[in-house]
Coordinates of C-alpha atoms and ligand atoms in Angstrom, one line a residue:
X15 CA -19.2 39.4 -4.2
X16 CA -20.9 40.4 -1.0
X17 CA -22.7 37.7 0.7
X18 CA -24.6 36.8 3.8
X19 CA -22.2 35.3 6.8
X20 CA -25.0 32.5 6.9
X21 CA -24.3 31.2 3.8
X22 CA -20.6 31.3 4.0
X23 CA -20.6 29.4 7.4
X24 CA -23.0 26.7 6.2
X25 CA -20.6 25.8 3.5
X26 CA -18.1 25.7 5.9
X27 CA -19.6 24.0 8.2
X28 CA -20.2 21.1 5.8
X29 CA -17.1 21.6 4.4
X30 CA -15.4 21.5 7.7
X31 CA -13.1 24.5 7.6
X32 CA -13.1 28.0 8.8
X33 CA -13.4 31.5 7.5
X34 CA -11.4 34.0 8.6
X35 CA -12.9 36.8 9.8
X36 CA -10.3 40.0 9.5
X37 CA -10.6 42.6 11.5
X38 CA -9.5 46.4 9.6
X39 CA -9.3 49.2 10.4
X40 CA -8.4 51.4 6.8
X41 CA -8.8 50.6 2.7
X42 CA -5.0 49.3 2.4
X43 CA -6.1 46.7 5.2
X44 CA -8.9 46.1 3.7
X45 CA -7.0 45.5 0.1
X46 CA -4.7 43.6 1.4
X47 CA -7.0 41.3 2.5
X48 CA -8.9 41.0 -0.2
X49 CA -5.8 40.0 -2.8
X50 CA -5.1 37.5 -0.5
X51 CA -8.5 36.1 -0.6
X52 CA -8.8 36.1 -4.6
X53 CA -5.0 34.7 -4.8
X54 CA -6.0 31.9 -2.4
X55 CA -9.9 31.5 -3.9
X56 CA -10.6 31.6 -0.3
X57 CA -14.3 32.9 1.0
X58 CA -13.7 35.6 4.2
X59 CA -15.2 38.2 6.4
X60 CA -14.5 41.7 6.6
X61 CA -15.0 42.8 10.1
X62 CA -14.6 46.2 12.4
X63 CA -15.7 46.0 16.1
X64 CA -18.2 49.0 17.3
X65 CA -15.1 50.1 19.7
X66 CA -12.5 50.9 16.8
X67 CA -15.0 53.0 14.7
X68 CA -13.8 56.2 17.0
X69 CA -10.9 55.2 14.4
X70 CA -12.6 54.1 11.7
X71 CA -16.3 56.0 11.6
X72 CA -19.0 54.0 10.2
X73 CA -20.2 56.1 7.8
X74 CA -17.1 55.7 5.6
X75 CA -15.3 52.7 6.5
X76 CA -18.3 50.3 6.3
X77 CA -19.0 51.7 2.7
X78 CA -15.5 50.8 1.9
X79 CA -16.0 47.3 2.9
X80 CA -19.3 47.1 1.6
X81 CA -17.8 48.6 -1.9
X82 CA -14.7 46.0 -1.6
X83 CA -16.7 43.0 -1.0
X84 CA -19.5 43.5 -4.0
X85 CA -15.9 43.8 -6.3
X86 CA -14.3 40.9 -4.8
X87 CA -13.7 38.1 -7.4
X88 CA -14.5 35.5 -3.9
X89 CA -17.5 35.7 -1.9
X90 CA -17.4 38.2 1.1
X91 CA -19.4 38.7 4.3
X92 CA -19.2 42.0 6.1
X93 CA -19.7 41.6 9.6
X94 CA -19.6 44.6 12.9
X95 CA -17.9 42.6 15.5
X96 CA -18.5 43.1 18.9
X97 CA -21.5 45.2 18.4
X98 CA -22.7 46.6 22.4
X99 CA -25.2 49.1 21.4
X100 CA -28.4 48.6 19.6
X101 CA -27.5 52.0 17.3
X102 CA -24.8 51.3 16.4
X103 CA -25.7 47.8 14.7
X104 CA -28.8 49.1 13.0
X105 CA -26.4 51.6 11.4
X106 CA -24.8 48.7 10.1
X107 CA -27.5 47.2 8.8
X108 CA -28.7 50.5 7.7
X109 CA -25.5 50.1 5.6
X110 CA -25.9 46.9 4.6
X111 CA -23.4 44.9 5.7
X112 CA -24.5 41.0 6.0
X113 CA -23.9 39.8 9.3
X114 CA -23.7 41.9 13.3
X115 CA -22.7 40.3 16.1
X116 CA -24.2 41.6 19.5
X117 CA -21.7 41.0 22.5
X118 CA -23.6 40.5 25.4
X119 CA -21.2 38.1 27.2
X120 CA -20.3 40.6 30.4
X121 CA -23.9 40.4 31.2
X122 CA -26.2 38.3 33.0
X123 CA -27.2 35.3 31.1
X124 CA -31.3 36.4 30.8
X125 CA -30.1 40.0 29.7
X126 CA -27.7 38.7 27.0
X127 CA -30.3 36.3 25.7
X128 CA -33.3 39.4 25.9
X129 CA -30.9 41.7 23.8
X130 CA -29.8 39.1 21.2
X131 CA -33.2 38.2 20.5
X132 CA -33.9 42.0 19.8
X133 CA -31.1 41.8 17.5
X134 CA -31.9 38.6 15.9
X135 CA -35.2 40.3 15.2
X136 CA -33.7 43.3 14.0
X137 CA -31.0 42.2 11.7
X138 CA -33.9 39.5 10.1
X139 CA -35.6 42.2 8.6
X140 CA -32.4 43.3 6.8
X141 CA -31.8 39.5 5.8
X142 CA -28.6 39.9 7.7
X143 CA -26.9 37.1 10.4
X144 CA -26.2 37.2 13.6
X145 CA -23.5 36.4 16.0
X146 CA -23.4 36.5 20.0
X147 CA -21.4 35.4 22.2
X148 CA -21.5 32.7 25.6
X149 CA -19.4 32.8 27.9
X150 CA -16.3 35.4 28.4
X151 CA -13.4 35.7 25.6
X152 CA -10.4 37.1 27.8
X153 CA -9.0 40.7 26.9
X154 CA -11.2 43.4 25.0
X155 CA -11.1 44.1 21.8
X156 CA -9.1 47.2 21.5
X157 CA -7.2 46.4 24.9
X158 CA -8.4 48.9 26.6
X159 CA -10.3 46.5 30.0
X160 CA -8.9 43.4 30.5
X161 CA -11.9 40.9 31.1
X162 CA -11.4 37.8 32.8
X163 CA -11.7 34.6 30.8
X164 CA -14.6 32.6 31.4
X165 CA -15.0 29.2 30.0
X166 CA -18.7 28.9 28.4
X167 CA -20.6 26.1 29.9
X168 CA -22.0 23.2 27.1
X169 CA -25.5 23.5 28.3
X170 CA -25.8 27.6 28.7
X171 CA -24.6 27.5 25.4
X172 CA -27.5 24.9 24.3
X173 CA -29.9 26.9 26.1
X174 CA -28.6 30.1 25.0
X175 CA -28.9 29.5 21.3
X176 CA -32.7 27.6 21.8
X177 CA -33.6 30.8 23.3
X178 CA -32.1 33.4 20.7
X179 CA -31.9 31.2 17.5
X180 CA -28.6 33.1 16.3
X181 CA -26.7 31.9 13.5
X182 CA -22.9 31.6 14.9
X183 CA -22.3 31.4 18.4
X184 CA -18.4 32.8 19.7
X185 CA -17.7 30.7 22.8
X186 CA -14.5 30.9 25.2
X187 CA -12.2 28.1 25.9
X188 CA -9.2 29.7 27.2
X189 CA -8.6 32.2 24.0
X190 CA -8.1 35.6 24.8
X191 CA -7.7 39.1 22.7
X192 CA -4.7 40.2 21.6
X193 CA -1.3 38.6 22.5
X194 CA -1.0 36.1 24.8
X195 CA 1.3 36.8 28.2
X196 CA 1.4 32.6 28.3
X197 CA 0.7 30.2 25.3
X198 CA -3.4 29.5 25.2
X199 CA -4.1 26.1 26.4
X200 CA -7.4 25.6 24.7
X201 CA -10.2 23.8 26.2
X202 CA -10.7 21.4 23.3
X203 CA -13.2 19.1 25.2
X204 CA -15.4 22.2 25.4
X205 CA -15.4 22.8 21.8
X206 CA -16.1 19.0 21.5
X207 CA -19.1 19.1 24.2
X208 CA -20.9 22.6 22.6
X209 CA -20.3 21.7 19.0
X210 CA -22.1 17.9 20.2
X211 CA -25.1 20.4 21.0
X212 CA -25.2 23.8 19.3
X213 CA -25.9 23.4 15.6
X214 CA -25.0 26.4 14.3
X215 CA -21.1 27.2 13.6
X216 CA -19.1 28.4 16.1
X217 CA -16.7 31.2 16.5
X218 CA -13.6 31.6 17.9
X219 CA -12.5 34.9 18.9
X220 CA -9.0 35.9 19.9
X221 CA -7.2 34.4 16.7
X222 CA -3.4 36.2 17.3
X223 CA -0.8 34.0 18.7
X224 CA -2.9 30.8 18.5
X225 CA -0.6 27.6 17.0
X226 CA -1.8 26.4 13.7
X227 CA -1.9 22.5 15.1
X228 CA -4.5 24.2 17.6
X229 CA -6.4 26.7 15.1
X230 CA -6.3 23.4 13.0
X231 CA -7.8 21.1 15.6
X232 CA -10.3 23.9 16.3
X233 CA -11.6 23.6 12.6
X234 CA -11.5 20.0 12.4
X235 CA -13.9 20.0 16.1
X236 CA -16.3 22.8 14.9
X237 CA -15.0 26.5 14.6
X238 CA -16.3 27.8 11.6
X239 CA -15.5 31.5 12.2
X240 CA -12.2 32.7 13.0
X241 CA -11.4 36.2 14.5
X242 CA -7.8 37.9 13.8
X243 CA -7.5 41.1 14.4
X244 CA -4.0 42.1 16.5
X245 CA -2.1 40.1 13.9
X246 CA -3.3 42.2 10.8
X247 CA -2.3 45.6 13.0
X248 CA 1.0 43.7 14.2
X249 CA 2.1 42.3 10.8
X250 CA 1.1 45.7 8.8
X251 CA 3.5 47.7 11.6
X252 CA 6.4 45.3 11.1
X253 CA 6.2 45.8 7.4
X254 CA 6.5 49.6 7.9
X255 CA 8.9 49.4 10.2
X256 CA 11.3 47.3 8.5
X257 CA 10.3 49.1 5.3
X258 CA 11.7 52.5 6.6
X259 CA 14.9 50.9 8.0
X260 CA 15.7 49.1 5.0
X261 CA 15.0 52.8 3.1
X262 CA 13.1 50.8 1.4
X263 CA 10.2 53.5 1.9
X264 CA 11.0 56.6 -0.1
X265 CA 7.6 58.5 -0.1
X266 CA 3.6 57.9 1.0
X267 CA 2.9 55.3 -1.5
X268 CA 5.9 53.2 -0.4
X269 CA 4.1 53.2 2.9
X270 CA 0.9 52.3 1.4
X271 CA 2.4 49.4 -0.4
X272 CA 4.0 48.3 2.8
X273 CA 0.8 48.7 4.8
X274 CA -1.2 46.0 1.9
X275 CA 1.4 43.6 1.8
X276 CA 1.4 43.5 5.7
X277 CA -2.2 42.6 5.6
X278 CA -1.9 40.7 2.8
X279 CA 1.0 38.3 4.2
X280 CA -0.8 38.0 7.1
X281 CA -4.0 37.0 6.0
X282 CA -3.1 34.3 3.0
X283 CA -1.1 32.7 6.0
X284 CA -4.4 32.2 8.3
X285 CA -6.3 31.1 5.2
X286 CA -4.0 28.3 4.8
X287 CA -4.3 27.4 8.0
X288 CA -7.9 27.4 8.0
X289 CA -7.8 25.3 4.9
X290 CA -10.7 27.4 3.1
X291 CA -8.5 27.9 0.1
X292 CA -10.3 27.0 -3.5
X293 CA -13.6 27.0 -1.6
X294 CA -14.8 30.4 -3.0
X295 CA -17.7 28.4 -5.0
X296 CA -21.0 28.9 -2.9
Ligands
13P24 P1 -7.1 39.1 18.2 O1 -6.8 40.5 18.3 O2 -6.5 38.3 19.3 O3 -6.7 38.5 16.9 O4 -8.7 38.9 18.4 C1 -9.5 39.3 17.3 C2 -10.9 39.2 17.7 O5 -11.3 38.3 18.3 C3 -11.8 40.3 17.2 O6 -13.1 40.1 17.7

């Protein structure tokens, strides 16, 4: 069933666990997702960010989500992830997914708390949440810049969410998009000092190639959001790949097949992790 990300989160939050958020970028990704999701009676969030939809347009993929979520046997959120432009996310609302994030961090502070508060405003109207983010998360997205990490600071964070009132709030300590060059060395006592102050869940972006004792610790200190996006792409590749060398793909539905289980695998592994198995009841 398609729900709103608030509600999801708040469970979560009180439940102390986190939902994965899974990035997709096609309907075997999204499938796969989804049979993981009813297998493990897990809640989750199907996500694109504004930068793959050059991929993915809007105008069909985000129907397809929408349409998968509202026949999902588990509650699901559909969420635009790293929304930068104001069209773009009132197309997606437009749509009617439940939750946009607006991705302000690269900016000055002031401008990144003026624009969220437009898009707070804007997505209340469609009863949808909102997610921004504080600080830098390192990478990009798609991989295409390569921003610098920047650590968010406890009480810009604080100030930042007084000022916007947004329902989940991504913050960096030391995770990065896409694969790591180094293992991440998160900045637990961070976490610890924003989720002391910010009472709304928090996100963590930047999901592929974290350890599970660390996405685990995350959960346990306040992360109620979880972003993986590289690992879907990465594991649905590997499948193909090691589908065609094994002959194991004969024609296009073989491929298909191979593409689902790939998200699939991946997906009812973070959910394990994340410990929101059997907590599809809202
Ligand atoms: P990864 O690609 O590192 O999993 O990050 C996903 C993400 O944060 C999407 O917003």
């Amino acid at each position: 069933m398609l729900v709103n990300m608030k509600d999801l989160l708040k469970k979560a939050q009180e439940g102390s666990y986190a939902v994965g958020s899974f990035s997709i970028a096609n309907m075997e990704m999204i499938l796969g997702v989804i049979k993981a999701a009813e297998e493990m009676k897990s809640p989750i969030i199907l996500q694109i960010a504004e930068v793959r939809l050059n991929h993915s347009p809007l105008k069909i993929i985000g129907p397809t989500m929408l349409a998968a979520a509202k026949n999902a046997a588990v509650p699901v959120a559909v969420h635009l992830d790293h929304g930068t432009t104001l069209g773009c996310i009132k197309e997606a609302l437009e749509l009617g997914f439940t939750s946009v994030m607006f991705d302000g961090s690269h900016l000055p502070f002031e401008e990144n708390v003026k624009i969220t508060k437009e898009v707070v405003a804007l997505a209340k109207k469609y009863g949808a949440a909102t997610e921004a983010e504080i600080g830098c998360v390192g990478g990009s997205e798609d991989g295409s810049v390569d921003i610098a990490m920047r650590c968010t600071s406890p009480s810009q964070a604080k100030e930042f969410y007084e000022k916007t009132g947004v329902d989940a709030l991504a913050i960096a300590i030391g995770n990065a998009h896409g694969f790591y060059k180094d293992a991440p060395e998160l900045r637990f006592d961070i976490l610890e000092a924003v989720a002391d102050t910010v009472p709304v869940p928090l996100v963590l972006h930047g999901g592929t190639g974290i350890e599970p004792e660390d996405f685990i610790k995350c959960h346990q200190k306040g992360i109620r959001k979880i972003n993986i996006a590289t690992a879907t792409f990465a594991s649905c590749e590997g499948k193909v790949r090691e589908g065609y060398e094994k002959g194991e793909i004969k024609g296009y539905y073989d491929l298909h097949q191979k593409e689902i289980s790939g998200a699939y695998e991946n997906a009812k592994k973070h959910i394990e992790i994340f410990w929101s198995q059997n907590k599809a009841n809202l």
